[in-house]
Amino acid sequence: MADYETFQHDVLVIGAGGAGLRAAIEASAAGVSVGLVCKSLLGKAHTVMAEGGIAAALGNVDDRDNWKVHFADTMRGGQYVNQWRMAELHAKEAPDRVRELEAWGAVFDRTKDGRILQRNFGGHKYPRLAHVGDRTGLEMIRTLQDHGVHQGIEVYMEHTILALLKDGERVVGAFGYERERGRFRIFRAKAIVLATGGIGRAYKITSNSWESTGDGLALAYEAGAELIDMEFVQFHPTGMIWPPSVMGILVTEGVRGEGGILTNSEGKRFMFDSIPENYRTQTADNSEEGWRYCLGDKEARRPPELLTRDHVARCIVREIKEGRGSPHGGVYLDIAWIKEKMPNSAEHIKRKLPSMYHQFKQLADIDITEQSMEVGPTTHYAMGGIHVDPDIQMSRVPGLFAAGECAAGINGANRLGGNSLSDIVVFGKRAGEFAAKFAKENSLGQIDHGKLEIVAREGVAPFERNGAENPYQVQKDLQEMMQDLVGIVRNENEMRSALGKIDNLKSRAAKVGVTGNREFNPGWHTTLDLENLLTVSEAIARAALERKESRGAQFREDYPNKDERFAKVNTMISKAPDGSMQIRLEPLPEMPDYLKQVIEEMK
Ligand code: FAD
């Protein structure tokens, strides 16, 4: 048996984005020893890319806001298949988490009277997103990292976890490798928190970083946890589409929150044509009112560009499909038009949207204070993920917790912008707290060395193959296939075909060979990520097939309407004893009367 270097902690947190850092801080504060593992360097997690802001009903800009309105907005955005208890905890606790970030040193933009400023975002009734220009994620990571490094958390950077280790039913450790040298490592722990982020890299066009290969979901699935609502993948309406090298990079919703409008090749503001019935009373029906809303007029209704993301994305796809797109296959997003309304518009845009200004200037040679942007939908966020207990964040595997984008339930069929940054700190904190509690109540388990040997052998197997398949080609084929067959608009035939292709890609992935040695070898890393991407892709396709209706982010052209049969169920995916992927429909827990009443009142 090989002798691998072993590390030992009470709580091991896998992932150092906002959720992982917040969990590590909380566990450490509870007095247990904490290890924090991440694929990249500390501070470089995907959270750093978040732009628009963090949603919390602070009521600083509009004092009509409170947790009840936030809860009702989140449930409506999620089309009522959210785990209501998570949505409730999130709405109630987000303001405290934001104030805590401020107390730890986050410098949010301010109102004139010195309070945390909040901006408009799609689906939120009132201005609710605390922000730092369009670099909110950077400030959050900086703050959490600064706070965390003083707490004695042991950080293992550039380490990738390949498998979770169990003693009977309970999770007792993790096995992985350090990316620089390729050496294997064992992490023993009494409790584990998965905070590995999203799955965007399963698709060709995505706003997600290279880390988002669904590792946590696949690790949890293999360990016996269930995945919930995998069909709900959010396609953000506005990603860059030109030049090709930057395709998919996000154009924050903050642009529309600051007054940006969407137009087609005929110059028409097409979003006015498609206001859904249930949003009609909240949505402006003329440009002037929409603009007044962006300027903070409390009496005005919001512009149609700020309807939910799924709706805006589908309207954009419609314009493109019907031949009213821009030259590179998108539509126009125009913030420059506000110069008609504001004498100092260029400075205003640069101050409110500095990253967007530089992003377009440097990557596309476009000055957004003068010209409109070309944008199109990009795969952005996974509403589905690891099923956890809403209060304590533990999966059905004892000792295995999950928080942040890799966990699921709060967002239902669609997430409102800004609700992820608040989700990761609300539930990151809870996961850390309850993982520490679990660790105090349990001892270290036994490591199964036989299992270790199998994982280690599989890990190095690509070096022993003759390389009949190339890892990058298999990854590319998977991403293109998911984009084409399990994308924004879905139907049964295409998704059945996708499942066949996934089987084929699995066989090809098993033949992938890599050359060179284990020292920082990107081909090898890509090969190891492939299995996770294949697992999440299959889960998305199976869940999307099972939900025979259109709801939130899932649009089925063969079932274009909502269906009562699916109004109160979640899809649940798990691994069967024979190794196959199983899916079942699980009824939602009954919502208590006081929350039903909140929703009624807010209607
Ligand atoms: P991440 O920040 O993705 O961190 C995942 C961590 O897990 C990383 O450290 C990674 O290295 C590690 N990891 C992954 N796999 C492994 C493995 N196998 N082994 C070890 N470590 C692993 N949301 C909002 O609410 N507001 C916004 O304004 C906003 N803007 C966004 C802008 C962009 C461009 C994007 C892409 C997303 C945005 N989002 C926004 C969404 C939000 O940023 C993410 O959902 C959130 O940051 C996810 O945080 P996380 O902690 O769950 O995971």
XYZ file of C-alpha atoms and ligand atoms in Angstrom:
656
model
C 0.000 0.000 0.000
C 1.374 3.393 -0.922
C 2.092 5.773 1.937
C 0.289 9.050 1.255
C 0.796 12.212 3.277
C -2.132 12.500 5.694
C -3.645 15.612 7.283
C -6.188 15.624 10.058
C -8.865 18.141 11.074
C -12.121 18.211 12.950
C -13.834 19.911 10.013
C -12.612 19.857 6.425
C -14.089 22.502 4.108
C -13.725 21.753 0.402
C -13.884 25.001 -1.573
C -12.715 28.490 -0.645
C -15.281 30.743 -2.306
C -17.672 32.784 -0.186
C -19.503 29.693 1.126
C -16.359 27.766 2.042
C -14.658 30.732 3.676
C -17.756 31.615 5.690
C -18.164 27.972 6.795
C -14.492 27.749 7.779
C -14.723 30.980 9.797
C -17.788 29.750 11.674
C -16.387 26.282 12.393
C -13.115 27.745 13.559
C -14.927 30.220 15.815
C -16.671 27.221 17.402
C -13.263 26.025 18.563
C -12.571 23.069 16.264
C -9.565 22.622 13.959
C -10.408 23.476 10.349
C -8.758 22.583 7.041
C -9.743 24.500 3.883
C -8.958 22.994 0.491
C -9.252 24.738 -2.878
C -8.361 24.017 -6.476
C -6.876 27.452 -7.086
C -5.071 30.033 -4.966
C -6.856 31.402 -1.919
C -8.871 34.462 -2.952
C -9.259 33.324 -6.573
C -12.488 31.344 -6.216
C -15.333 31.986 -8.550
C -17.049 34.262 -5.970
C -14.446 36.888 -6.794
C -16.135 37.368 -10.176
C -19.512 38.355 -8.715
C -20.413 41.801 -9.858
C -23.877 43.174 -9.186
C -24.317 42.773 -5.451
C -25.637 40.856 -2.475
C -29.389 40.775 -1.826
C -30.564 41.583 1.687
C -33.704 43.375 2.851
C -31.889 46.123 4.737
C -34.490 48.667 3.649
C -31.866 51.406 3.332
C -33.082 52.775 0.011
C -36.737 51.852 0.330
C -37.976 51.341 3.858
C -40.923 49.282 2.661
C -38.504 46.390 2.206
C -38.318 43.618 4.821
C -37.688 39.856 5.009
C -41.254 39.049 4.048
C -41.018 40.890 0.720
C -37.637 39.282 0.038
C -39.040 35.841 0.881
C -42.078 36.372 -1.383
C -39.879 37.638 -4.257
C -37.542 34.639 -3.916
C -40.447 32.180 -3.913
C -42.080 33.837 -6.936
C -38.747 33.881 -8.799
C -38.365 30.168 -7.955
C -41.939 29.465 -9.121
C -42.788 28.060 -5.695
C -40.759 24.860 -5.931
C -38.132 26.353 -3.575
C -37.465 24.662 -0.251
C -39.494 27.315 1.570
C -37.590 26.898 4.828
C -34.313 27.808 3.104
C -35.930 30.808 1.440
C -37.278 31.902 4.826
C -33.943 31.548 6.657
C -32.162 33.286 3.799
C -34.508 36.284 3.754
C -34.407 36.632 7.530
C -30.649 36.221 8.008
C -29.173 37.954 4.947
C -29.273 41.463 6.508
C -27.226 40.292 9.505
C -24.682 38.624 7.253
C -24.262 41.837 5.237
C -23.844 43.961 8.376
C -21.331 41.406 9.629
C -19.330 41.744 6.395
C -19.345 45.491 6.910
C -18.151 45.063 10.514
C -15.334 42.833 9.209
C -14.192 45.561 6.846
C -16.182 45.370 3.599
C -16.511 48.853 2.133
C -19.925 48.942 0.448
C -21.126 51.889 -1.654
C -23.051 54.349 0.534
C -26.309 56.284 0.453
C -26.066 60.060 0.834
C -26.741 59.683 4.553
C -23.973 57.099 4.953
C -25.871 53.812 4.978
C -25.155 50.798 2.755
C -26.469 51.623 -0.721
C -28.772 49.146 -2.463
C -29.492 48.814 -6.167
C -32.297 47.410 -8.278
C -32.098 43.927 -9.723
C -34.463 41.685 -11.662
C -37.345 40.178 -9.708
C -36.631 42.147 -6.498
C -39.529 44.424 -5.632
C -37.356 47.097 -4.004
C -33.707 48.169 -4.441
C -32.071 45.404 -2.420
C -28.552 44.669 -3.638
C -25.765 45.986 -1.425
C -22.808 46.460 -3.713
C -19.284 47.707 -4.233
C -19.507 49.224 -7.714
C -19.570 46.118 -9.896
C -16.867 44.360 -7.886
C -18.923 43.084 -4.973
C -17.547 39.528 -5.029
C -13.967 40.766 -4.889
C -14.718 42.822 -1.797
C -16.523 39.914 -0.162
C -13.683 37.484 -0.773
C -11.121 40.014 0.410
C -13.087 40.594 3.605
C -13.731 36.927 4.367
C -10.168 35.976 3.557
C -8.734 38.730 5.787
C -11.033 37.699 8.595
C -10.385 33.977 8.117
C -6.581 34.049 7.993
C -6.485 35.311 11.567
C -8.489 32.362 12.834
C -5.898 29.653 12.471
C -7.580 27.941 9.518
C -5.147 25.612 7.714
C -5.351 26.324 3.967
C -4.396 23.801 1.262
C -4.250 25.757 -1.978
C -4.130 24.171 -5.427
C -5.432 20.861 -4.147
C -8.216 18.949 -5.903
C -10.363 16.463 -4.015
C -11.102 13.333 -6.034
C -13.194 11.241 -3.638
C -14.884 11.259 -0.264
C -13.983 8.475 2.157
C -16.579 6.739 4.304
C -16.645 4.554 7.383
C -19.950 2.714 7.032
C -22.556 5.362 6.295
C -20.568 8.292 7.680
C -18.114 10.422 5.730
C -14.712 10.455 7.454
C -12.290 12.016 5.020
C -11.343 13.017 1.514
C -8.711 11.941 -0.976
C -7.119 14.298 -3.467
C -3.935 15.579 -5.041
C -1.911 18.746 -5.005
C -1.929 20.165 -8.478
C 1.636 21.440 -8.627
C 3.430 18.158 -8.001
C 0.576 15.739 -8.535
C 1.132 14.035 -5.188
C -1.819 12.309 -3.505
C -3.076 13.458 -0.101
C -5.440 12.058 2.523
C -7.542 14.423 4.644
C -9.123 12.821 7.700
C -12.012 14.740 9.266
C -14.968 14.254 11.567
C -17.195 16.396 9.337
C -16.865 17.717 5.798
C -18.424 20.798 4.200
C -18.648 20.813 0.407
C -18.551 24.366 -0.986
C -17.292 23.655 -4.489
C -19.476 26.049 -6.494
C -21.226 25.501 -9.805
C -21.381 23.414 -12.967
C -21.118 26.012 -15.755
C -18.278 24.216 -17.514
C -20.709 21.502 -18.586
C -21.787 24.004 -21.289
C -19.938 25.626 -24.163
C -20.988 29.208 -23.411
C -20.655 30.063 -19.743
C -19.822 32.891 -17.402
C -18.242 30.419 -14.989
C -14.555 30.012 -14.212
C -12.548 26.862 -15.018
C -13.177 25.599 -11.478
C -16.919 25.141 -12.033
C -16.875 21.490 -13.108
C -19.487 20.262 -10.639
C -16.950 18.381 -8.497
C -18.860 18.741 -5.234
C -22.075 17.435 -6.776
C -20.316 14.415 -8.216
C -18.405 13.750 -4.961
C -21.636 13.901 -2.950
C -23.534 11.756 -5.465
C -20.841 9.084 -5.387
C -20.885 9.168 -1.570
C -24.645 8.518 -1.473
C -26.141 12.022 -1.209
C -29.084 13.095 -3.351
C -29.092 15.844 -5.974
C -32.189 18.021 -6.152
C -33.697 20.104 -9.019
C -30.862 19.466 -11.457
C -33.008 20.507 -14.432
C -32.926 24.139 -13.340
C -29.855 25.704 -14.937
C -29.866 29.478 -15.168
C -28.938 31.026 -18.483
C -28.096 34.644 -17.743
C -29.545 36.825 -20.495
C -26.483 38.963 -20.979
C -23.070 37.521 -21.692
C -20.506 38.926 -24.118
C -20.778 37.361 -27.553
C -17.968 39.066 -29.400
C -15.044 38.555 -29.956
C -15.268 34.728 -29.813
C -12.430 34.437 -27.294
C -14.506 36.186 -24.630
C -17.847 34.599 -25.449
C -19.905 33.952 -22.315
C -18.198 36.448 -20.014
C -20.876 38.033 -17.882
C -22.371 41.456 -18.462
C -23.848 42.184 -15.070
C -27.534 42.765 -14.571
C -26.330 45.894 -12.797
C -26.136 47.466 -16.295
C -29.900 47.084 -16.618
C -30.375 48.103 -12.973
C -28.640 51.385 -13.807
C -30.938 52.005 -16.768
C -29.485 49.841 -19.589
C -32.075 48.857 -22.208
C -32.293 45.912 -24.603
C -32.977 46.605 -28.272
C -33.059 44.526 -31.453
C -31.633 45.191 -34.916
C -34.701 47.342 -35.688
C -33.875 49.546 -32.688
C -37.007 48.342 -30.899
C -37.074 47.923 -27.134
C -38.551 44.453 -27.467
C -38.996 43.657 -23.771
C -42.113 45.844 -23.676
C -43.810 43.246 -25.932
C -43.548 40.413 -23.431
C -44.567 41.287 -19.905
C -45.968 38.165 -18.201
C -49.374 38.508 -16.557
C -48.106 37.899 -13.009
C -45.576 40.747 -13.301
C -47.798 43.217 -15.139
C -48.709 45.321 -12.118
C -45.046 45.712 -11.156
C -43.597 46.432 -14.579
C -43.443 49.778 -16.338
C -45.200 49.995 -19.685
C -43.298 53.002 -20.966
C -39.644 54.061 -21.132
C -40.048 57.128 -18.986
C -41.446 55.251 -16.007
C -38.746 52.555 -16.292
C -36.074 55.237 -16.247
C -37.613 56.978 -13.240
C -37.501 53.633 -11.427
C -33.778 53.289 -12.145
C -33.266 56.746 -10.686
C -34.940 55.605 -7.461
C -38.470 56.980 -7.894
C -40.485 54.909 -5.420
C -43.756 55.450 -7.275
C -42.427 54.192 -10.602
C -42.582 50.566 -11.766
C -39.476 48.749 -12.908
C -38.436 48.475 -16.550
C -39.193 45.197 -18.368
C -35.440 44.543 -18.748
C -35.521 43.710 -15.027
C -37.979 40.843 -15.335
C -36.627 37.432 -14.221
C -33.572 36.066 -16.006
C -35.272 33.078 -17.638
C -37.875 35.348 -19.177
C -35.387 37.933 -20.458
C -33.117 35.164 -21.845
C -36.005 33.595 -23.774
C -37.059 36.962 -25.210
C -33.503 37.479 -26.457
C -33.439 34.003 -28.018
C -36.760 34.789 -29.727
C -35.412 38.030 -31.229
C -32.326 36.241 -32.527
C -34.276 33.262 -33.912
C -36.751 35.547 -35.658
C -33.969 37.405 -37.438
C -33.851 40.593 -35.402
C -30.484 39.911 -33.792
C -27.227 41.844 -33.889
C -24.457 41.083 -36.436
C -22.709 38.548 -34.164
C -25.873 36.727 -33.119
C -27.044 38.582 -30.033
C -29.054 41.699 -29.241
C -28.018 45.178 -28.101
C -27.659 46.294 -24.510
C -27.453 50.052 -24.366
C -26.505 52.108 -21.317
C -25.019 54.921 -23.416
C -28.561 56.195 -24.137
C -28.739 57.691 -20.642
C -26.683 60.609 -21.909
C -30.020 61.957 -23.184
C -31.075 62.087 -19.541
C -27.900 62.878 -17.605
C -25.303 65.523 -18.378
C -22.524 63.572 -16.628
C -23.578 60.119 -17.834
C -20.078 58.931 -18.842
C -18.652 59.534 -15.357
C -21.749 58.013 -13.811
C -21.388 54.823 -15.870
C -17.674 54.570 -15.120
C -18.305 55.021 -11.411
C -21.233 52.609 -11.141
C -19.980 50.000 -13.609
C -16.174 50.263 -13.671
C -15.523 46.595 -14.482
C -18.021 46.620 -17.340
C -16.433 49.750 -18.754
C -12.954 48.177 -18.693
C -14.176 44.736 -19.775
C -15.679 46.094 -23.007
C -12.920 48.618 -23.617
C -10.142 46.088 -23.252
C -11.738 42.934 -24.627
C -13.973 44.293 -27.404
C -12.733 47.851 -28.011
C -16.189 49.220 -27.170
C -16.754 52.342 -25.079
C -20.002 51.554 -23.288
C -20.529 55.202 -22.377
C -20.886 55.879 -26.125
C -21.784 52.605 -27.840
C -24.152 49.747 -27.174
C -22.919 46.253 -26.321
C -23.764 43.055 -28.160
C -24.990 40.441 -25.708
C -26.590 36.988 -25.612
C -27.488 34.325 -23.024
C -24.711 32.521 -21.133
C -24.845 29.531 -18.759
C -24.531 31.116 -15.387
C -25.780 29.345 -12.320
C -27.053 25.974 -11.109
C -30.228 26.137 -9.054
C -29.877 22.365 -8.606
C -27.292 20.663 -6.459
C -26.769 18.695 -3.275
C -29.930 18.167 -1.241
C -29.406 19.334 2.325
C -31.393 19.811 5.485
C -32.518 23.475 5.319
C -31.549 24.320 8.887
C -28.254 22.486 9.368
C -27.100 21.943 5.767
C -26.280 18.252 6.214
C -26.940 15.922 3.283
C -28.449 12.492 3.861
C -24.878 11.189 4.363
C -23.982 11.670 8.052
C -21.145 14.153 8.484
C -21.403 15.488 4.918
C -22.570 19.109 4.750
C -22.885 21.406 1.735
C -23.321 25.144 1.229
C -23.256 27.727 -1.529
C -23.882 27.076 -5.187
C -23.143 23.338 -4.919
C -26.010 22.940 -2.441
C -29.583 23.537 -3.550
C -33.147 24.236 -2.636
C -33.346 27.922 -1.838
C -33.829 29.084 -5.428
C -36.387 26.608 -6.725
C -36.858 26.901 -10.478
C -34.903 30.131 -10.808
C -32.606 32.353 -8.776
C -32.969 36.100 -8.452
C -29.738 38.001 -9.032
C -27.968 38.843 -5.779
C -29.485 35.890 -3.931
C -26.378 33.786 -4.374
C -23.976 36.073 -2.559
C -26.427 36.188 0.343
C -27.066 32.420 0.126
C -23.339 31.642 0.395
C -22.856 33.647 3.589
C -26.172 32.683 5.228
C -25.788 28.960 4.596
C -21.987 28.967 4.705
C -22.292 30.161 8.293
C -24.926 27.546 9.111
C -22.925 24.726 7.519
C -19.808 25.719 9.476
C -21.743 25.928 12.734
C -23.410 22.536 12.399
C -20.362 20.783 10.956
C -18.413 21.936 14.035
C -21.206 20.638 16.268
C -21.173 17.286 14.454
C -17.379 17.111 14.793
C -17.588 17.700 18.532
C -20.102 14.895 18.898
C -18.233 12.329 16.764
C -14.768 10.803 16.700
C -12.512 10.280 13.695
C -13.575 7.245 11.661
C -11.533 4.494 10.024
C -10.106 5.035 6.562
C -10.822 2.273 4.054
C -7.400 1.716 2.486
C -8.813 -0.630 -0.137
C -11.047 2.159 -1.449
C -8.076 4.541 -1.368
C -6.050 2.227 -3.555
C -8.846 1.999 -6.111
C -9.240 5.781 -6.339
C -5.481 6.295 -6.571
C -5.160 3.667 -9.329
C -8.017 5.232 -11.290
C -6.386 8.621 -10.814
C -3.139 7.651 -12.527
C -4.717 5.295 -15.087
C -4.776 7.974 -17.855
C -0.950 7.902 -17.885
C -0.998 4.186 -18.694
C -3.393 4.475 -21.644
C -2.144 4.971 -25.173
C -4.195 8.121 -25.596
C -6.865 6.964 -28.022
C -8.890 9.967 -26.877
C -7.861 13.524 -26.091
C -9.291 14.999 -22.849
C -9.845 18.465 -24.337
C -11.713 17.048 -27.326
C -14.020 14.947 -25.142
C -14.667 17.953 -22.895
C -15.398 20.175 -25.907
C -17.763 17.624 -27.451
C -19.630 17.306 -24.150
C -19.955 21.083 -23.774
C -21.221 21.548 -27.336
C -23.668 18.694 -26.967
C -25.091 20.099 -23.699
C -25.378 23.554 -25.248
C -27.272 22.192 -28.264
C -29.438 19.486 -26.718
C -29.999 20.421 -23.043
C -29.813 24.225 -23.311
C -32.286 27.086 -23.006
C -35.010 25.487 -25.122
C -35.443 21.736 -24.567
C -37.503 18.847 -25.909
C -37.801 15.137 -25.255
C -36.163 13.881 -28.460
C -33.108 16.032 -28.067
C -32.644 15.138 -24.432
C -33.003 11.410 -25.123
C -30.376 11.832 -27.780
C -28.220 13.725 -25.223
C -28.380 10.762 -22.828
C -27.168 8.443 -25.602
C -24.338 10.807 -26.381
C -23.393 11.046 -22.704
C -23.033 7.229 -22.615
C -20.804 7.447 -25.632
C -18.762 10.264 -24.103
C -18.343 8.187 -20.935
C -16.794 5.376 -23.000
C -14.550 7.883 -24.728
C -13.557 9.453 -21.384
C -12.504 5.996 -20.169
C -10.051 5.833 -23.087
C -8.473 9.235 -22.532
C -4.712 9.083 -22.250
C -2.305 11.774 -21.088
C 1.379 12.231 -21.629
C 4.098 13.733 -19.449
C 4.261 13.370 -15.713
C 2.113 14.379 -12.752
C 3.778 17.762 -12.186
C 1.326 20.519 -13.093
C -0.234 18.669 -15.994
C -3.367 20.445 -17.329
C -4.276 17.508 -19.590
C -4.390 15.221 -16.568
C -6.426 17.738 -14.542
C -8.936 18.037 -17.396
C -9.201 14.243 -17.568
C -9.953 14.006 -13.853
C -12.616 16.744 -14.085
C -14.323 14.975 -17.010
C -15.997 12.331 -14.880
C -17.634 15.031 -12.731
C -18.845 16.942 -15.782
C -20.342 13.753 -17.206
C -22.150 12.978 -13.942
C -23.711 16.443 -13.654
C -24.600 16.531 -17.368
C -26.435 13.223 -17.085
C -28.228 14.442 -13.957
C -29.343 17.651 -15.708
C -30.632 15.750 -18.753
C -32.470 13.121 -16.674
C -34.107 15.694 -14.407
C -35.066 17.919 -17.344
C -36.691 14.935 -19.077
C -38.608 13.993 -15.935
C -40.095 17.474 -15.455
C -42.565 17.479 -18.321
C -43.446 21.139 -18.067
C -41.935 24.613 -18.413
C -41.224 26.350 -15.141
C -38.660 28.994 -14.261
C -35.363 28.248 -15.953
C -36.605 25.064 -17.590
C -38.312 25.692 -20.919
C -39.678 22.648 -22.769
C -41.005 23.430 -26.224
C -42.922 20.135 -26.107
C -44.552 21.170 -22.782
C -44.555 24.974 -23.004
C -46.794 25.566 -19.972
C -46.662 24.969 -16.268
C -48.362 21.783 -15.150
C -50.101 21.378 -11.780
C -48.674 17.860 -11.474
C -45.210 19.383 -11.107
C -46.194 22.431 -9.078
C -45.296 20.886 -5.740
C -42.533 18.411 -6.479
C -38.765 18.377 -6.707
C -36.699 15.973 -8.802
C -34.244 13.876 -6.788
C -31.262 12.063 -8.281
C -29.274 9.360 -6.547
C -26.892 6.549 -7.346
C -28.512 3.102 -7.354
C -26.680 0.063 -5.892
C -26.000 -1.149 -9.465
C -24.229 2.123 -10.246
C -26.954 3.567 -12.460
C -28.457 7.025 -11.989
C -31.948 6.996 -10.496
C -34.514 9.752 -10.510
C -37.671 10.193 -8.470
C -40.172 12.953 -7.775
C -40.358 14.092 -4.156
C -43.330 16.126 -2.865
C -42.360 19.466 -1.330
C -42.864 19.732 2.404
C -46.142 21.513 3.206
C -45.623 25.245 3.703
C -46.755 26.501 7.128
C -49.703 28.897 7.229
C -47.708 31.942 8.356
C -45.558 31.734 5.201
C -48.568 31.122 2.954
C -50.026 34.263 4.456
C -46.843 36.221 3.681
C -47.074 35.167 0.036
C -50.753 36.087 -0.116
C -50.117 39.512 1.442
C -47.293 40.264 -0.988
C -49.406 39.387 -4.024
P -17.180 29.358 -5.618
O -16.920 30.773 -5.327
O -17.383 28.925 -7.019
O -15.990 28.556 -4.985
C -15.824 27.189 -5.227
C -14.553 26.743 -4.542
O -14.478 25.316 -4.613
C -13.278 27.261 -5.186
O -12.368 27.600 -4.188
C -12.762 26.030 -5.954
O -11.374 26.055 -6.116
C -13.186 24.934 -5.026
N -13.279 23.605 -5.617
C -14.086 23.204 -6.628
N -13.897 21.895 -6.855
C -12.956 21.468 -5.978
C -12.315 20.221 -5.733
N -12.619 19.108 -6.429
N -11.367 20.159 -4.778
C -11.035 21.257 -4.062
N -11.612 22.458 -4.237
C -12.566 22.556 -5.197
N -24.270 36.150 -7.461
C -24.847 37.170 -6.762
O -25.552 36.940 -5.801
N -24.597 38.463 -7.123
C -23.807 38.786 -8.169
O -23.613 39.962 -8.431
C -23.208 37.745 -8.918
N -22.419 38.008 -9.992
C -21.823 37.005 -10.653
C -20.978 37.290 -11.712
C -20.340 36.289 -12.407
C -19.415 36.615 -13.523
C -20.584 34.955 -12.060
C -19.960 33.863 -12.838
C -21.430 34.639 -11.005
C -22.052 35.658 -10.286
N -22.897 35.362 -9.217
C -23.459 36.400 -8.515
C -23.033 33.999 -8.699
C -22.106 33.824 -7.501
O -20.918 34.518 -7.727
C -21.761 32.358 -7.242
O -22.921 31.587 -7.264
C -21.100 32.218 -5.882
O -20.013 33.089 -5.778
C -20.654 30.797 -5.626
O -19.913 30.782 -4.428
P -19.443 29.424 -3.780
O -18.708 29.773 -2.535
O -20.592 28.507 -3.658
O -18.447 28.781 -4.841
